[in-house]
Short mmCIF file of C-alpha atoms in Angstrom, two decimals:
data_model
loop_
_atom_site.label_atom_id
_atom_site.label_comp_id
_atom_site.label_asym_id
_atom_site.label_seq_id
_atom_site.Cartn_x
_atom_site.Cartn_y
_atom_site.Cartn_z
CA LYS A 1044 -21.51 8.91 -4.85
CA SER A 1045 -23.26 9.19 -1.45
CA SER A 1046 -25.63 11.96 -0.47
CA LEU A 1047 -24.53 15.04 1.49
CA GLY A 1048 -26.23 13.62 4.60
CA GLU A 1049 -24.37 10.34 4.30
CA LYS A 1050 -21.08 12.22 3.89
CA ILE A 1051 -21.77 14.30 7.02
CA LYS A 1052 -22.54 11.10 8.98
CA LEU A 1053 -19.29 9.55 7.75
CA LEU A 1054 -17.36 12.67 8.76
CA GLN A 1055 -18.94 12.54 12.21
CA LYS A 1056 -17.90 8.90 12.59
CA ILE A 1057 -14.34 9.71 11.54
CA ARG A 1058 -14.14 12.61 13.99
CA ALA A 1059 -15.66 10.48 16.76
CA GLU A 1060 -12.77 7.99 16.40
CA ARG A 1061 -10.33 10.80 17.25
CA TYR A 1062 -7.60 9.49 14.98
CA ASP A 1063 -4.05 10.69 15.55
CA LEU A 1064 -3.24 10.48 11.88
CA ILE A 1065 -5.16 10.50 8.63
CA LEU A 1066 -3.26 9.82 5.43
CA ASP A 1067 -5.45 10.81 2.51
CA LEU A 1068 -3.71 10.03 -0.76
CA ARG A 1069 -6.61 11.38 -2.78
CA ARG A 1070 -6.42 14.73 -1.02
CA SER A 1071 -10.15 14.81 -0.31
CA VAL A 1072 -11.78 16.65 2.59
CA TRP A 1073 -11.53 13.72 5.01
CA GLY A 1074 -7.93 14.38 6.01
CA ILE A 1075 -8.48 18.07 6.67
CA LEU A 1076 -11.89 17.84 8.33
CA GLY A 1077 -11.36 14.47 10.03
CA GLY A 1078 -9.98 16.05 13.18
CA ALA A 1079 -6.68 14.17 13.24
CA ARG A 1080 -3.67 15.84 14.80
CA TYR A 1081 -1.58 14.88 11.78
CA HIS A 1082 -2.45 14.60 8.12
CA ASN A 1083 -0.62 14.78 4.85
CA ALA A 1084 -0.04 18.14 3.17
CA TYR A 1085 -2.76 19.20 0.77
CA LEU A 1086 -1.21 22.18 -0.93
CA SER A 1087 2.26 20.89 -1.68
CA PHE A 1088 2.58 18.89 -4.89
CA LEU A 1089 5.34 16.71 -6.22
CA PRO A 1090 7.02 18.50 -9.11
CA GLY A 1091 5.84 17.15 -12.45
CA ARG A 1092 2.19 16.27 -12.78
CA ARG A 1093 3.09 13.09 -14.59
CA SER A 1094 5.10 11.65 -11.72
CA HIS A 1095 4.44 7.98 -10.96
CA ARG A 1096 1.72 7.51 -8.39
CA VAL A 1097 4.13 5.64 -6.12
CA LEU A 1098 6.35 8.72 -5.96
CA ARG A 1099 3.36 10.95 -5.25
CA HIS A 1100 2.19 8.63 -2.44
CA LEU A 1101 5.69 8.48 -0.92
CA TYR A 1102 5.90 12.23 -1.12
CA ALA A 1103 2.62 12.56 0.76
CA LEU A 1104 3.90 10.15 3.40
CA LYS A 1105 7.21 12.00 3.65
CA LYS A 1106 5.36 15.10 4.86
CA ILE A 1107 4.22 13.12 7.90
CA LEU A 1108 7.06 10.71 8.45
CA PRO A 1109 10.32 10.92 6.55
CA ILE A 1110 10.87 7.70 4.59
CA HIS A 1111 14.18 6.91 6.28
CA HIS A 1112 12.34 6.81 9.63
CA THR A 1113 9.62 4.42 8.47
CA ALA A 1114 11.49 1.26 9.47
CA SER A 1115 12.23 2.53 12.96
CA PHE A 1116 8.62 3.76 13.29
CA LEU A 1117 7.38 0.26 12.47
CA SER A 1118 9.97 -1.52 14.62
CA GLU A 1119 8.75 0.43 17.69
CA ARG A 1120 5.47 -1.49 17.36
CA LYS A 1121 6.39 -4.88 18.85
CA THR A 1122 3.44 -6.81 17.43
CA PRO A 1123 3.92 -10.35 16.13
CA GLU A 1124 2.85 -9.20 12.65
CA VAL A 1125 5.57 -6.53 12.50
CA GLU A 1126 8.18 -8.97 13.83
CA ASP A 1127 7.09 -11.55 11.22
CA LEU A 1128 7.36 -8.91 8.49
CA PHE A 1129 10.87 -7.85 9.48
CA GLY A 1130 11.95 -11.46 9.84
CA PHE A 1131 10.64 -12.24 6.38
CA VAL A 1132 12.42 -9.24 4.85
CA ARG A 1133 15.70 -10.14 6.59
CA GLU A 1134 15.42 -13.70 5.30
CA VAL A 1135 14.86 -12.52 1.72
CA GLN A 1136 17.80 -10.07 1.97
CA SER A 1137 20.07 -12.75 3.44
CA LYS A 1138 19.54 -14.80 0.27
CA GLY A 1139 20.59 -11.82 -1.86
CA GLN A 1140 17.10 -11.45 -3.24
CA ARG A 1141 15.08 -8.34 -3.91
CA LEU A 1142 11.49 -8.20 -2.65
CA VAL A 1143 8.68 -7.55 -5.14
CA LEU A 1144 5.18 -6.91 -3.79
CA ALA A 1145 2.63 -7.51 -6.56
CA ALA A 1146 -1.08 -6.67 -6.28
CA PRO A 1147 -2.84 -8.46 -9.14
CA GLY A 1148 -6.34 -7.44 -8.01
CA SER A 1149 -8.29 -4.30 -8.76
CA LYS A 1150 -11.75 -2.97 -8.01
CA SER A 1151 -12.20 -2.49 -11.75
CA ASP A 1152 -11.88 -5.43 -14.16
CA ILE A 1153 -10.78 -2.91 -16.80
CA LYS A 1154 -7.61 -2.25 -14.79
CA LYS A 1155 -6.72 -5.92 -14.29
CA TRP A 1156 -3.89 -7.36 -16.34
CA PRO A 1157 -4.52 -10.92 -17.62
CA ALA A 1158 -3.43 -13.44 -14.98
CA SER A 1159 -1.25 -15.31 -17.46
CA SER A 1160 0.66 -12.15 -18.39
CA TYR A 1161 1.04 -11.15 -14.77
CA ALA A 1162 2.34 -14.63 -13.89
CA ALA A 1163 4.83 -14.58 -16.80
CA LEU A 1164 6.24 -11.21 -15.73
CA LEU A 1165 6.54 -12.26 -12.09
CA ASP A 1166 8.24 -15.51 -13.07
CA ARG A 1167 10.80 -13.55 -15.11
CA LEU A 1168 11.51 -11.29 -12.14
CA ALA A 1169 11.84 -14.28 -9.85
CA MET A 1170 14.07 -16.31 -12.15
CA GLU A 1171 16.07 -13.77 -14.07
CA GLU A 1172 16.36 -11.01 -11.44
CA ASN A 1173 16.48 -13.17 -8.31
CA CYS A 1174 13.39 -11.58 -6.78
CA LYS A 1175 11.16 -12.98 -4.06
CA ILE A 1176 7.55 -12.40 -5.19
CA VAL A 1177 4.84 -11.67 -2.64
CA LEU A 1178 1.25 -11.41 -3.82
CA ILE A 1179 -0.70 -8.89 -1.79
CA GLY A 1180 -4.19 -7.40 -1.65
CA ASP A 1181 -7.34 -7.43 0.42
CA LYS A 1182 -9.90 -10.24 0.66
CA ASN A 1183 -11.48 -9.19 -2.62
CA ASP A 1184 -8.12 -9.62 -4.39
CA ALA A 1185 -7.44 -13.12 -3.01
CA ALA A 1186 -9.03 -14.97 -5.97
CA ASP A 1187 -7.00 -12.94 -8.48
CA ALA A 1188 -3.80 -13.53 -6.57
CA GLN A 1189 -4.58 -17.30 -6.43
CA LYS A 1190 -5.07 -17.40 -10.22
CA VAL A 1191 -1.72 -15.70 -10.80
CA ALA A 1192 0.07 -17.94 -8.28
CA ALA A 1193 -1.40 -21.08 -9.93
CA LEU A 1194 0.02 -19.98 -13.32
CA MET A 1195 3.48 -19.23 -11.98
CA THR A 1196 6.42 -21.61 -12.28
CA SER A 1197 8.23 -20.04 -9.31
CA ARG A 1198 6.64 -20.17 -5.89
CA PRO A 1199 5.36 -16.78 -4.75
CA GLU A 1200 4.35 -15.98 -1.19
CA ASN A 1201 0.61 -15.31 -1.37
CA VAL A 1202 -0.71 -13.16 1.47
CA ALA A 1203 -3.63 -11.62 -0.44
CA GLY A 1204 -6.66 -11.51 1.78
CA GLN A 1205 -4.53 -11.77 4.93
CA THR A 1206 -3.14 -8.26 5.09
#
């Protein structure tokens, strides 16, 4: 929605950062023109236009970094956050649980599911399917995640606004 001049300024800022990688899941011009050495493919499409968005995003990522290498790619970064993440995942797996990341927030209120319905579904996953629920999102999603967590019987991990 910005003017052409604003878009050009943004592109200059992106190019000035000299990113190694740009992953553009919307396939806009930023990935191609951003000057990064690596970017996702723009002309290869996942078969079936009606594929789930998760599959399309994973497919875009696969062009840069095969999915089976993702864990080793992350583990090479020895930051405390990455170590905490892997420790958390190992703990969940050691309990025989499956990990469910749930993002109850959205930029559009039209896309938000009622907090009570979201909480009921996540409780069923936690109790009936032995899943560990983690609420995620940016700082704008933290309030929505808190509403869902407050309505849940099980105890989710709420990291919305911290990631």
